[in-house]
PDB file of C-alpha atoms and ligand atoms in Angstrom:
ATOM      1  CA  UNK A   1     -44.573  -7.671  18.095  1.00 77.00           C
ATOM      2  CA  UNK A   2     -41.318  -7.735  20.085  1.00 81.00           C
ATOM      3  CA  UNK A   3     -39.804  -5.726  22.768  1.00 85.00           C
ATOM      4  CA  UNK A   4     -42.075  -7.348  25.894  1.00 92.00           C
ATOM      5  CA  UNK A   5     -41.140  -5.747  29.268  1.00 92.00           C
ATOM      6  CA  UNK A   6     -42.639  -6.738  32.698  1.00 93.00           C
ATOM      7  CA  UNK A   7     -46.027  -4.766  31.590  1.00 91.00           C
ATOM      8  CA  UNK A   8     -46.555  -5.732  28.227  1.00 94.00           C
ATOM      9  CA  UNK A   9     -46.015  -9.462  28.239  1.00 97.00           C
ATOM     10  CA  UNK A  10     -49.206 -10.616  29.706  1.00 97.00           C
ATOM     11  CA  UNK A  11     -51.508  -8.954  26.878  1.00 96.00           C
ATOM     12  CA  UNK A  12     -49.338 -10.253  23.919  1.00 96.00           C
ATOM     13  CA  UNK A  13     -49.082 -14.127  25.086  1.00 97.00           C
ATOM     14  CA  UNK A  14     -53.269 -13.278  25.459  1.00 98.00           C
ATOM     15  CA  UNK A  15     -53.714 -12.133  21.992  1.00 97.00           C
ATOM     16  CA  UNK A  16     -51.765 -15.043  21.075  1.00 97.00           C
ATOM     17  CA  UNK A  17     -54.080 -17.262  22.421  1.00 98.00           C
ATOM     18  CA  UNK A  18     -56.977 -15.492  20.892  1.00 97.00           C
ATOM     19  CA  UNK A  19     -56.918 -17.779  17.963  1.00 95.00           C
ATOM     20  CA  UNK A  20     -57.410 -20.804  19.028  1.00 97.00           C
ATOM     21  CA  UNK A  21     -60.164 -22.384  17.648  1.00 97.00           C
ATOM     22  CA  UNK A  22     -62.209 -23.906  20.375  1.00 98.00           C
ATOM     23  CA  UNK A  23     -63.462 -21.363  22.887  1.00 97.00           C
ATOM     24  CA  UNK A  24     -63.406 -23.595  25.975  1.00 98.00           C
ATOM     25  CA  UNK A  25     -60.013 -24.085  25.419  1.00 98.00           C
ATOM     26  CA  UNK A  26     -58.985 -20.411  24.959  1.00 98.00           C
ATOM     27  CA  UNK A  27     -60.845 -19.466  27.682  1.00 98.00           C
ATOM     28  CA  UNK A  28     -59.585 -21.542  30.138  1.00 98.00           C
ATOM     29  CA  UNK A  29     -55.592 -21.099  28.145  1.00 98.00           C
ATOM     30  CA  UNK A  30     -56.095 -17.195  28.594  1.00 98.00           C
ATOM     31  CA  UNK A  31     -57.153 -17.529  31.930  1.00 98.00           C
ATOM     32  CA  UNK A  32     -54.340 -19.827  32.879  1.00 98.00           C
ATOM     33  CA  UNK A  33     -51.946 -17.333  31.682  1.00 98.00           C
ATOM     34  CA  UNK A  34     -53.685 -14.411  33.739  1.00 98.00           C
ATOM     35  CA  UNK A  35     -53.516 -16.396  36.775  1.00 98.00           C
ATOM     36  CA  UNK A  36     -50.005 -17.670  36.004  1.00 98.00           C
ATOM     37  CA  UNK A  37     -48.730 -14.048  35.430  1.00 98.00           C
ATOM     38  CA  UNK A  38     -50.612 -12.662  38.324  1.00 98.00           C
ATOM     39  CA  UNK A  39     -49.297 -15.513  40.728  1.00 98.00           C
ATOM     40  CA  UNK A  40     -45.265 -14.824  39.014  1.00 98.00           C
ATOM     41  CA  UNK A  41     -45.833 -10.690  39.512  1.00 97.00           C
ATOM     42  CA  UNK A  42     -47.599 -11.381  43.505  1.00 98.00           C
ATOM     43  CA  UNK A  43     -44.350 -14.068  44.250  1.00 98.00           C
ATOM     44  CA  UNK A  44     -41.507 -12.454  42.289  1.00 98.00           C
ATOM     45  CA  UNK A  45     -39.743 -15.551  42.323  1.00 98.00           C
ATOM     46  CA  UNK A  46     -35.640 -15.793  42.275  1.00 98.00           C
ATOM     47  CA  UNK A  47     -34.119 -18.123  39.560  1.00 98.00           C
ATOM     48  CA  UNK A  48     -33.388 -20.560  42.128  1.00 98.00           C
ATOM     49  CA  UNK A  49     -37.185 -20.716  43.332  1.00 98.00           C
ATOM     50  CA  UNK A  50     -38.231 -21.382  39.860  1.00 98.00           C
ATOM     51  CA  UNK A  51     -36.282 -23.737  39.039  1.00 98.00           C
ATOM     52  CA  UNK A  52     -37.148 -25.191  42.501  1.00 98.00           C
ATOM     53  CA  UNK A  53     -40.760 -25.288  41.368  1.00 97.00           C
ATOM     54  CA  UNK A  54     -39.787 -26.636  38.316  1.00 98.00           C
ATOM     55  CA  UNK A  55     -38.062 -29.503  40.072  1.00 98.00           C
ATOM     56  CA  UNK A  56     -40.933 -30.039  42.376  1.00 98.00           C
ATOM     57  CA  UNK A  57     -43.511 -31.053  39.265  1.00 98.00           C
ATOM     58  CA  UNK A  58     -41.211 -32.691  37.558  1.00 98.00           C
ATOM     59  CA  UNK A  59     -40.534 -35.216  40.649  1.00 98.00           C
ATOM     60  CA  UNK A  60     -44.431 -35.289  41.017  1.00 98.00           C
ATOM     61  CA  UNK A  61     -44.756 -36.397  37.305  1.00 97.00           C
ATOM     62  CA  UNK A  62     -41.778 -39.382  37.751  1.00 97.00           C
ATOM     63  CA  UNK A  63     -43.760 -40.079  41.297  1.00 95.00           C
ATOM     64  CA  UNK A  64     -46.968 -40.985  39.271  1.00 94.00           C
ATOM     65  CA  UNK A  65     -47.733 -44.374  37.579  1.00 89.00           C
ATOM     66  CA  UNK A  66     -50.771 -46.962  37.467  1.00 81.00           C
ATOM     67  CA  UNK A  67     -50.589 -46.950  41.172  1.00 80.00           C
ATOM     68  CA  UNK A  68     -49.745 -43.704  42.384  1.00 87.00           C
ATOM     69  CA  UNK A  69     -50.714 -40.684  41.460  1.00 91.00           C
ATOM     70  CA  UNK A  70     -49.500 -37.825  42.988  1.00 95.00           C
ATOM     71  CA  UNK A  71     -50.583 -34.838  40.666  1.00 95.00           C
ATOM     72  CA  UNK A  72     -54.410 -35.777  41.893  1.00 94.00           C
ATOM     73  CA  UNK A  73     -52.724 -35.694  45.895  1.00 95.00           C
ATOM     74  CA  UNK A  74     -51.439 -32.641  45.632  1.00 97.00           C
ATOM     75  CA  UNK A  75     -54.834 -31.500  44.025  1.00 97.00           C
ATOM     76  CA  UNK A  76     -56.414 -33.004  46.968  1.00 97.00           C
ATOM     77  CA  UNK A  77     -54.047 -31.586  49.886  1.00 98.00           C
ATOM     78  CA  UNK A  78     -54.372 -28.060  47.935  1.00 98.00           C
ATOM     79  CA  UNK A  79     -57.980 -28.233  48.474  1.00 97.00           C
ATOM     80  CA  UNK A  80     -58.301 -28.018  44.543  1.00 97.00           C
ATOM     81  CA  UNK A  81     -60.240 -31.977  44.196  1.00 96.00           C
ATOM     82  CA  UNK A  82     -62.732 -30.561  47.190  1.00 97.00           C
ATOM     83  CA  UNK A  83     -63.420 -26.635  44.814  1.00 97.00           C
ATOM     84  CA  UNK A  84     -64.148 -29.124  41.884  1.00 97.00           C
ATOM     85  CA  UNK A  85     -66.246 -31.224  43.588  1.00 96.00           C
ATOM     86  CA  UNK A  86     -68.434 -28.516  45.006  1.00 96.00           C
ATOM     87  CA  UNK A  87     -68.612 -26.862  41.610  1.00 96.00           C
ATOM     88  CA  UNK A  88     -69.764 -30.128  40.312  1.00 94.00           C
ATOM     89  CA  UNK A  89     -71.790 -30.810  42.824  1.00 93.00           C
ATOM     90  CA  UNK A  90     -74.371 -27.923  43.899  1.00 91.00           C
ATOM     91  CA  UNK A  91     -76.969 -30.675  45.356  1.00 90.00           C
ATOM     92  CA  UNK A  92     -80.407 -30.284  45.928  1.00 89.00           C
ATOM     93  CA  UNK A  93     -82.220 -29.408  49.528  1.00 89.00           C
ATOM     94  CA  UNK A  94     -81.742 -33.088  51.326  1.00 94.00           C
ATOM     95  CA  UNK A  95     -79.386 -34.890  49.250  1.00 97.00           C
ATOM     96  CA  UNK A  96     -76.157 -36.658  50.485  1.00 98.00           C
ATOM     97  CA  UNK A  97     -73.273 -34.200  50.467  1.00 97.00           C
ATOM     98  CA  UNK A  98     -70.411 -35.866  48.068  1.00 97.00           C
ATOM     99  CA  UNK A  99     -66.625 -35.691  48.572  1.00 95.00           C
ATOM    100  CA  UNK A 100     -63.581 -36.635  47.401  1.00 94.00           C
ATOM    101  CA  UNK A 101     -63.098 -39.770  45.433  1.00 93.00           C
ATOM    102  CA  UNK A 102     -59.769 -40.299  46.643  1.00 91.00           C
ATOM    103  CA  UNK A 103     -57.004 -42.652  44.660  1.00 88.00           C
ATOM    104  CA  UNK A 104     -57.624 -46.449  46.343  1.00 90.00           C
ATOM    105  CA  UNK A 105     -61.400 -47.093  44.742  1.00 92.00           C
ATOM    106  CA  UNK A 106     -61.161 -50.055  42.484  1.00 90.00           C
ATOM    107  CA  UNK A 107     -64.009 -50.601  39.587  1.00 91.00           C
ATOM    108  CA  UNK A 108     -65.360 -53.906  39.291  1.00 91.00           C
ATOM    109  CA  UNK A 109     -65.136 -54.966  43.505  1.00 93.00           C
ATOM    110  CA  UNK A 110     -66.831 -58.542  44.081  1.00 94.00           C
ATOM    111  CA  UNK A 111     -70.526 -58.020  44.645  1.00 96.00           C
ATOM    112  CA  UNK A 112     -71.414 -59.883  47.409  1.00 97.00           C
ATOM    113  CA  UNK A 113     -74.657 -60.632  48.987  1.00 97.00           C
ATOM    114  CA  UNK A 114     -76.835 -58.180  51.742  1.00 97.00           C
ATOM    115  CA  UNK A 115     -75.268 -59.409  55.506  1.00 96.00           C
ATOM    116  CA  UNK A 116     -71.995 -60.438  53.791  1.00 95.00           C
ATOM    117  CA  UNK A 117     -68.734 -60.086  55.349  1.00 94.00           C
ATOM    118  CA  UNK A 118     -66.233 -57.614  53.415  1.00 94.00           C
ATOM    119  CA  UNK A 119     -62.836 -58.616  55.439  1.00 91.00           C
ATOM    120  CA  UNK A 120     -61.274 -61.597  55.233  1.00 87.00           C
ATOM    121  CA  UNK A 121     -59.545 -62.429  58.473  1.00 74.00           C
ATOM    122  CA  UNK A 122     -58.063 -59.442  59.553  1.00 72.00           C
ATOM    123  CA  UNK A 123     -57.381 -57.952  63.178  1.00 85.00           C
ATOM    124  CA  UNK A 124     -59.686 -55.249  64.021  1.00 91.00           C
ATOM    125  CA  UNK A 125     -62.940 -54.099  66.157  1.00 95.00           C
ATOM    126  CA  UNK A 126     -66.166 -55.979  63.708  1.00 95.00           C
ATOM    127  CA  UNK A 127     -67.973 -53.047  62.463  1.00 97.00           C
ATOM    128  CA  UNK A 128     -71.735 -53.825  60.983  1.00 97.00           C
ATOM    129  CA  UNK A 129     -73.390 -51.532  59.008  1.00 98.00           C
ATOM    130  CA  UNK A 130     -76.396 -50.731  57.380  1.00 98.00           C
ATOM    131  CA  UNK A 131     -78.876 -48.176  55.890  1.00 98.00           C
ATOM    132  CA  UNK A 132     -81.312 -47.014  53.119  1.00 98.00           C
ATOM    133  CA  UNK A 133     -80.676 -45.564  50.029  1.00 98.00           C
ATOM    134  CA  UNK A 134     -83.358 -42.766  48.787  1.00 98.00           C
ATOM    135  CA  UNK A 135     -84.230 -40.455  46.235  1.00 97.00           C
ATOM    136  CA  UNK A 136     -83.777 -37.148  47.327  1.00 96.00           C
ATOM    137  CA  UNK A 137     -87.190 -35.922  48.924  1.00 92.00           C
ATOM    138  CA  UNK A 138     -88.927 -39.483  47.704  1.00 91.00           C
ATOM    139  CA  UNK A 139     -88.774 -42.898  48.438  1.00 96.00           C
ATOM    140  CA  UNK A 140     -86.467 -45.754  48.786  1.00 98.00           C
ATOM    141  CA  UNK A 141     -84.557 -47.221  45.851  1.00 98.00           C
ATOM    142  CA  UNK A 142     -84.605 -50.483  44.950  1.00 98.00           C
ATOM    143  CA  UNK A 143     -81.219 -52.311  43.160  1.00 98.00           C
ATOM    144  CA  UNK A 144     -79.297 -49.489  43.875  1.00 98.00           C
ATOM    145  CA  UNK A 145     -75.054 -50.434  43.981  1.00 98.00           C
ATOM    146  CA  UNK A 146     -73.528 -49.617  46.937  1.00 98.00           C
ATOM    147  CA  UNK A 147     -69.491 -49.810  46.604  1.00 98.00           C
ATOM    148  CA  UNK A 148     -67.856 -49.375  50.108  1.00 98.00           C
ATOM    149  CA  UNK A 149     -64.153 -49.402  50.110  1.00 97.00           C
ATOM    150  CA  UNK A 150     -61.953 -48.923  53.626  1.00 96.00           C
ATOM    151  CA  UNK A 151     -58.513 -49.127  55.115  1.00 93.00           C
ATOM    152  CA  UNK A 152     -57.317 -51.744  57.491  1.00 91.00           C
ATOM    153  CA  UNK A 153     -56.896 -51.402  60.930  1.00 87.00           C
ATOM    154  CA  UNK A 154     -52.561 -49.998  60.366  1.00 87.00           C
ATOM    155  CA  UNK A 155     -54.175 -47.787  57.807  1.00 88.00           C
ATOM    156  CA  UNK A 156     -53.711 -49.126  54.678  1.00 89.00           C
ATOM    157  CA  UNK A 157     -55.997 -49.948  51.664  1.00 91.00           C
ATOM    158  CA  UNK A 158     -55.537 -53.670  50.123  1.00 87.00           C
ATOM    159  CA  UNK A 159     -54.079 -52.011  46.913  1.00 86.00           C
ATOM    160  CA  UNK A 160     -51.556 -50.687  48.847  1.00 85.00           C
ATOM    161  CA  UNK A 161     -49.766 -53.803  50.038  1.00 81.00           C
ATOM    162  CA  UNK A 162     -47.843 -56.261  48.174  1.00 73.00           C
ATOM    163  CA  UNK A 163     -49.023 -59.523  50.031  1.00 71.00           C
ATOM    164  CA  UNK A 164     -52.369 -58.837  48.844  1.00 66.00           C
ATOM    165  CA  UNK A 165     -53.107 -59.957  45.470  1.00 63.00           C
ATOM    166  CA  UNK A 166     -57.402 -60.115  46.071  1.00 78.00           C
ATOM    167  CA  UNK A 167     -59.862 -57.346  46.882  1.00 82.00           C
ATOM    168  CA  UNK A 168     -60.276 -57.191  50.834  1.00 89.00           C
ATOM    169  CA  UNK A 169     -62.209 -54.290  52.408  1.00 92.00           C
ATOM    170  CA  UNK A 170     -63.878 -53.424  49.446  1.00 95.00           C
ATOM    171  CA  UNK A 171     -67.152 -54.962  48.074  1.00 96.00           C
ATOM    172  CA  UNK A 172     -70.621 -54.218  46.318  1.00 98.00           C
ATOM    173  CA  UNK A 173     -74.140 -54.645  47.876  1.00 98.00           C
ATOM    174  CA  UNK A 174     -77.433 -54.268  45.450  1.00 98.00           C
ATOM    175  CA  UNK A 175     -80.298 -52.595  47.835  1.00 98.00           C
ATOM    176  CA  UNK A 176     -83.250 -54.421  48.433  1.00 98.00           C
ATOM    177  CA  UNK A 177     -86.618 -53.617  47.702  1.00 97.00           C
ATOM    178  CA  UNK A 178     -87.127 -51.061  51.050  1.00 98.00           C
ATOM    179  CA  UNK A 179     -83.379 -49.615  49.288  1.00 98.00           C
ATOM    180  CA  UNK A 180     -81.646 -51.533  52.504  1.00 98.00           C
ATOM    181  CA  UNK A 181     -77.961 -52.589  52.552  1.00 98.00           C
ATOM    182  CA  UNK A 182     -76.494 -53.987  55.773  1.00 98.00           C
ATOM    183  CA  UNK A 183     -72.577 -55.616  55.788  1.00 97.00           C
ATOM    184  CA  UNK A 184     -70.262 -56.385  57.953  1.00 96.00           C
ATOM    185  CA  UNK A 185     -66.725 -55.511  57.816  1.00 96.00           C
ATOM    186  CA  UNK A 186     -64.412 -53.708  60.504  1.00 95.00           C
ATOM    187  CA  UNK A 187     -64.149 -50.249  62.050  1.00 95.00           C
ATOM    188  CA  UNK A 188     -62.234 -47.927  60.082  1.00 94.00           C
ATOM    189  CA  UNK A 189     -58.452 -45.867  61.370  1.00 93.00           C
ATOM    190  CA  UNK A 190     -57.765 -42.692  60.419  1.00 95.00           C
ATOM    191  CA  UNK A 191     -54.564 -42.784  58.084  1.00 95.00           C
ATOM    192  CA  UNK A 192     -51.958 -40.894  56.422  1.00 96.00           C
ATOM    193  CA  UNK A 193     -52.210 -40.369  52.667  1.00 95.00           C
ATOM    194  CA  UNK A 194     -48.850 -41.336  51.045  1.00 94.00           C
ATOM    195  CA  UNK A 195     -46.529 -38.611  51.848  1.00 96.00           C
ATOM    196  CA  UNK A 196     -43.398 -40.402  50.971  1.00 95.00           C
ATOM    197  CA  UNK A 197     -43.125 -38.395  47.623  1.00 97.00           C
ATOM    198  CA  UNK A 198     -43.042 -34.427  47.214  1.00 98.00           C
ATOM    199  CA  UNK A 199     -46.647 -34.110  48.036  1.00 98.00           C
ATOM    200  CA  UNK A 200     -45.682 -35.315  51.390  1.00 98.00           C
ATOM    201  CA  UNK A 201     -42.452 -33.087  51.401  1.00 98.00           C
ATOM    202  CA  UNK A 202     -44.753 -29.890  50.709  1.00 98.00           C
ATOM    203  CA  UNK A 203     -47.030 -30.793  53.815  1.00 98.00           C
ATOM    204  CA  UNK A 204     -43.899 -31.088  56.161  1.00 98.00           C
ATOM    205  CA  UNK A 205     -42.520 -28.290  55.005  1.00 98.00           C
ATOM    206  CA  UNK A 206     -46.020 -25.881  55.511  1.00 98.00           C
ATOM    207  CA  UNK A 207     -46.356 -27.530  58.749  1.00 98.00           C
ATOM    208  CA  UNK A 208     -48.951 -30.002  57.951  1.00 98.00           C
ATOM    209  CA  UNK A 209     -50.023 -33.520  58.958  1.00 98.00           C
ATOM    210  CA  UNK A 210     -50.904 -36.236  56.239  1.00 98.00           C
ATOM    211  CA  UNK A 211     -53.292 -37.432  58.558  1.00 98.00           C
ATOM    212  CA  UNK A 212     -57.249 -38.391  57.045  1.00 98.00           C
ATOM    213  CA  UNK A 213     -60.074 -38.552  59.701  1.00 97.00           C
ATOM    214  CA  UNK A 214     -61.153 -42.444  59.743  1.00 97.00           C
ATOM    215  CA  UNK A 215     -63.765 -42.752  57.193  1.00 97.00           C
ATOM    216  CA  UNK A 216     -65.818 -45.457  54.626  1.00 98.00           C
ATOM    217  CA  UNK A 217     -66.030 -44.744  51.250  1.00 98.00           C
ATOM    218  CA  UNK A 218     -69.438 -45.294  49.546  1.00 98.00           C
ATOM    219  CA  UNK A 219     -69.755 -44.442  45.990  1.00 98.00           C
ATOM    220  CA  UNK A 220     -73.941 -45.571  45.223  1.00 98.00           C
ATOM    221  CA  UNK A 221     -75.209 -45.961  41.614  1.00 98.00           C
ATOM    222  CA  UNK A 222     -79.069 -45.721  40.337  1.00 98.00           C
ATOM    223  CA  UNK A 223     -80.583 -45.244  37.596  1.00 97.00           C
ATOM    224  CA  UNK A 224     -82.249 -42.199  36.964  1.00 97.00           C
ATOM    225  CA  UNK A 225     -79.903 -40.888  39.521  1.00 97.00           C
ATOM    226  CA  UNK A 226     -76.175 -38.775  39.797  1.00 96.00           C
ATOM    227  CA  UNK A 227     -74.085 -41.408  41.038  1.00 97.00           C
ATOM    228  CA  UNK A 228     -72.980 -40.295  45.238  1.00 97.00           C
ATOM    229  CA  UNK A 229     -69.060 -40.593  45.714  1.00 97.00           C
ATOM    230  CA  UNK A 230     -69.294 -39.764  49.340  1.00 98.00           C
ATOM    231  CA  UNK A 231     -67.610 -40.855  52.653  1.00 97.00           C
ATOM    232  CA  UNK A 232     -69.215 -41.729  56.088  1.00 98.00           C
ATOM    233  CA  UNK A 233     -66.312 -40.152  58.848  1.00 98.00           C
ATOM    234  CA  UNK A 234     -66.122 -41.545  62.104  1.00 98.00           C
ATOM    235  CA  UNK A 235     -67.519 -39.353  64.616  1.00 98.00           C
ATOM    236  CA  UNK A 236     -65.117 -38.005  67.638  1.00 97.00           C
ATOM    237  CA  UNK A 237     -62.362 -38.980  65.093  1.00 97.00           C
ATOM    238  CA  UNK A 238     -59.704 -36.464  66.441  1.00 97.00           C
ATOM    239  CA  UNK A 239     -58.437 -35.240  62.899  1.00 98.00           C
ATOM    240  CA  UNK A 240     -62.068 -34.306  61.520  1.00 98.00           C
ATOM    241  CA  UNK A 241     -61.165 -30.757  61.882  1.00 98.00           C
ATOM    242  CA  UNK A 242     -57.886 -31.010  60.413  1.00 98.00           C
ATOM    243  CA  UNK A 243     -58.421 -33.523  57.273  1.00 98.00           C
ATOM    244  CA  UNK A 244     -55.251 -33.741  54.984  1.00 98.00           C
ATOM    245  CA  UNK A 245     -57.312 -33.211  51.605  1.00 98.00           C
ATOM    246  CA  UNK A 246     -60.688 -30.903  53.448  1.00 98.00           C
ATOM    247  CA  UNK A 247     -62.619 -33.397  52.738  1.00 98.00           C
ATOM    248  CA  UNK A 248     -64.967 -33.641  55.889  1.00 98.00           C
ATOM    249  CA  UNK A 249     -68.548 -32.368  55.861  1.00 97.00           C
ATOM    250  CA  UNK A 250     -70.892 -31.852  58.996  1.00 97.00           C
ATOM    251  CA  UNK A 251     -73.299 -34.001  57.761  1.00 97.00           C
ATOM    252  CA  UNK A 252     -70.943 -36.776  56.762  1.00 98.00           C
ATOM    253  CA  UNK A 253     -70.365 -37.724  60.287  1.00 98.00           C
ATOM    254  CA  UNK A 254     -72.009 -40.361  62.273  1.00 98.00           C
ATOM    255  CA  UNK A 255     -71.524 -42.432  65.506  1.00 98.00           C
ATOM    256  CA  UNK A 256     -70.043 -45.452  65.247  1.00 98.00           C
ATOM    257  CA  UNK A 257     -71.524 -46.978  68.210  1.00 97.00           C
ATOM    258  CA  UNK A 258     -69.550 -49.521  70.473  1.00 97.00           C
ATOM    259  CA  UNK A 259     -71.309 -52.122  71.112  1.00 97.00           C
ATOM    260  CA  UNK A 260     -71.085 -54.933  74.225  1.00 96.00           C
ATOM    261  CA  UNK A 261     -69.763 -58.694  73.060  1.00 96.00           C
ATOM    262  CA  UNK A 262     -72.376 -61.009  73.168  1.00 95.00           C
ATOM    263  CA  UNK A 263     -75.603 -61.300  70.787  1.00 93.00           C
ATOM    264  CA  UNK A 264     -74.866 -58.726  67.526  1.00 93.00           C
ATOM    265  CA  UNK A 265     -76.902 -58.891  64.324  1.00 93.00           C
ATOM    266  CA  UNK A 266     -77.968 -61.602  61.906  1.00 89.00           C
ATOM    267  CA  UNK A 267     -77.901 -63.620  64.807  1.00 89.00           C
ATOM    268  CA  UNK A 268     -73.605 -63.131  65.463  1.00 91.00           C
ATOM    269  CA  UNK A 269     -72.462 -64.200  68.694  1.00 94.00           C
ATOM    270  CA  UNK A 270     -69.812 -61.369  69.295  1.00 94.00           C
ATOM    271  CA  UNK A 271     -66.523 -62.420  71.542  1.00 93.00           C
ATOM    272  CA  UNK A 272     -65.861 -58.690  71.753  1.00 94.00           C
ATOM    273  CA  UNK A 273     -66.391 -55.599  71.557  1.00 96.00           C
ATOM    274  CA  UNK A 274     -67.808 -54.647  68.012  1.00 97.00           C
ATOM    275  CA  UNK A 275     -69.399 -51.391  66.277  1.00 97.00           C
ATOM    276  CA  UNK A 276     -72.716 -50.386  64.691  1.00 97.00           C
ATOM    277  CA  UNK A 277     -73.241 -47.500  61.766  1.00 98.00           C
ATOM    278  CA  UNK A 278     -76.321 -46.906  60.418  1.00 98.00           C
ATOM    279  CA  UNK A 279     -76.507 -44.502  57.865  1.00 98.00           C
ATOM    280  CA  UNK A 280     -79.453 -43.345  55.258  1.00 98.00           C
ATOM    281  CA  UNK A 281     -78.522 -41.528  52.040  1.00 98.00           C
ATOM    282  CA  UNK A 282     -80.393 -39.137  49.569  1.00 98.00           C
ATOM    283  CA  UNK A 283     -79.841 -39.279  45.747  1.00 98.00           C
ATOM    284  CA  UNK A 284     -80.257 -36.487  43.449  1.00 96.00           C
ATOM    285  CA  UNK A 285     -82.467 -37.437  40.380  1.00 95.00           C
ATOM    286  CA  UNK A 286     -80.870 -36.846  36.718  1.00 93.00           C
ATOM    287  CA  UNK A 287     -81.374 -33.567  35.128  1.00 79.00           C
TER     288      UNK A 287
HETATM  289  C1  BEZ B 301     -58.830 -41.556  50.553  1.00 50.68           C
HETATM  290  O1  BEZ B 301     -59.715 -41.244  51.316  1.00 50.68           O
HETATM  291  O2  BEZ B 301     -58.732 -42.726  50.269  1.00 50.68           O
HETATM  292  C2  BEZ B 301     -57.896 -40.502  50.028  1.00 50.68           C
HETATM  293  C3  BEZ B 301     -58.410 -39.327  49.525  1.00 50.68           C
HETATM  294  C4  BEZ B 301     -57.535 -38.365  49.027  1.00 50.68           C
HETATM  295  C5  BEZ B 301     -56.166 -38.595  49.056  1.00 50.68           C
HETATM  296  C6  BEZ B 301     -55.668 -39.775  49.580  1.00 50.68           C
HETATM  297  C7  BEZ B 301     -56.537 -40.737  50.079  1.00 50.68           C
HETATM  298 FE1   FE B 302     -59.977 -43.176  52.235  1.00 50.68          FE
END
């Protein structure tokens, strides 16, 4: 076949795709080309536009590296990461809503002991927290992992700065036998995700703030259970309506309650002013 005009050319690259071998792969290749053609026909772009967009991925390609990657940002400020979470993740009545993963969790954080403080030395308001980790309408799980990872206080993760060669705000608790974890570490910012690439060009340019309600990311593993990759938001955070990547859920938010100095827990004597979360979570069982 030859001779494709504006009409004809969707149905012929179809048929072309129709041979391919695996049908995952030509269903999701036809319907990429559907969506494509649909998206060209809706936009009718100039030349100059395409080659605009063209430009744009191709800077978000030489952007990425084992550090940085900004094809999964600009799936998370497109609200793309959030869609493929929820398709993932249609959880059962009571279970702990999950969210985005994000790009700064680190496999393989030290795993410290229950009470254990996560920061080393750092500026900040102390932040302790605790809570249970259950099964999903049951009981309390025993040796569960709980992996909390945070920014500092200016907003940055620990992978993210160059004077810091060890893991710092980031650790791994076990639960103990009533499924408790407590820690101490300190109270979360909200932050900008990096926007000093084209992702961050795209959000100026649409009007929109890089900013991410302050949050702690949990990710909890059990067996028997789908592992949780979930965040606990700070509540009265003034960018929970407004998160850079949609990432907030109601139920996601909790009070981080300021606290008095003087006696805290484990016996602390606080010189300040320090913060209490206490949060429970509910993991769906396998299958
Ligand atoms: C984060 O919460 O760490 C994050 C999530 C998505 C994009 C950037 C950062
Ligand atoms: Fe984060």
């Amino acid at each position: 076949m030859r001779d494709f005009d504006e009409n004809s050319i969707t149905d012929a690259v179809l048929q072309r795709l129709a041979g391919a071998e695996d049908p995952r792969l030509r269903q999701v290749a036809q319907s990429l080309v559907k969506h494509l053609h649909a998206f060209v026909r809706d936009v009718e772009p100039s030349f100059e536009e395409w080659q605009t967009a063209i430009s744009f991925l191709t800077r978000i390609g030489h952007m990425c590296d084992g550090k940085r990657q900004e094809f999964i940002l600009l799936s998370d400020t497109l609200g793309v990461s959030m869609l493929v979470d929820a398709i993932n993740h249609r959880m059962p009545e009571g279970a702990t809503p999950t969210t985005v993963l994000g790009p700064f969790y680190v496999e393989g954080a030290p795993e410290l002991p229950l009470g254990a403080e996560v920061a080393h030395a750092m500026k900040g308001e102390p932040l302790h927290a605790s809570g249970r980790v259950m099964t999903a309408g049951g009981g309390p799980i025993a040796g569960a992992i709980v992996d909390i990872w945070h920014s500092d206080e200016d907003g940055f993760y620990d992978v993210q700065r160059v004077d810091q060669a060890d893991a710092n705000l980031r650790a791994r608790f076990r639960t103990d036998s009533e499924g408790r974890f407590h820690f101490w570490t300190l109270t979360p910012t909200s932050y900008p995700v990096p926007d000093d690439g084209p992702v961050g060009e795209l959000l100026r340019a649409t009007g929109r703030h890089p900013m991410r309600p302050a949050h702690v990311h949990f990710m909890i593993a059990a067996p028997g259970h789908e592992t949780l990759v979930t965040h606990v938001f700070v509540a009265g955070d003034p960018y929970l309506d407004s998160d850079a990547v949609f990432g907030v859920k109601q139920e996601l938010i909790a009070e981080f309650a300021q606290n008095q100095p003087g006696q805290g827990p484990d016996g602390r004597e606080m010189a300040g002013t320090w913060r209490k979360l206490n949060y429970d979570f509910a993991l769906k069982r396998n299958g």
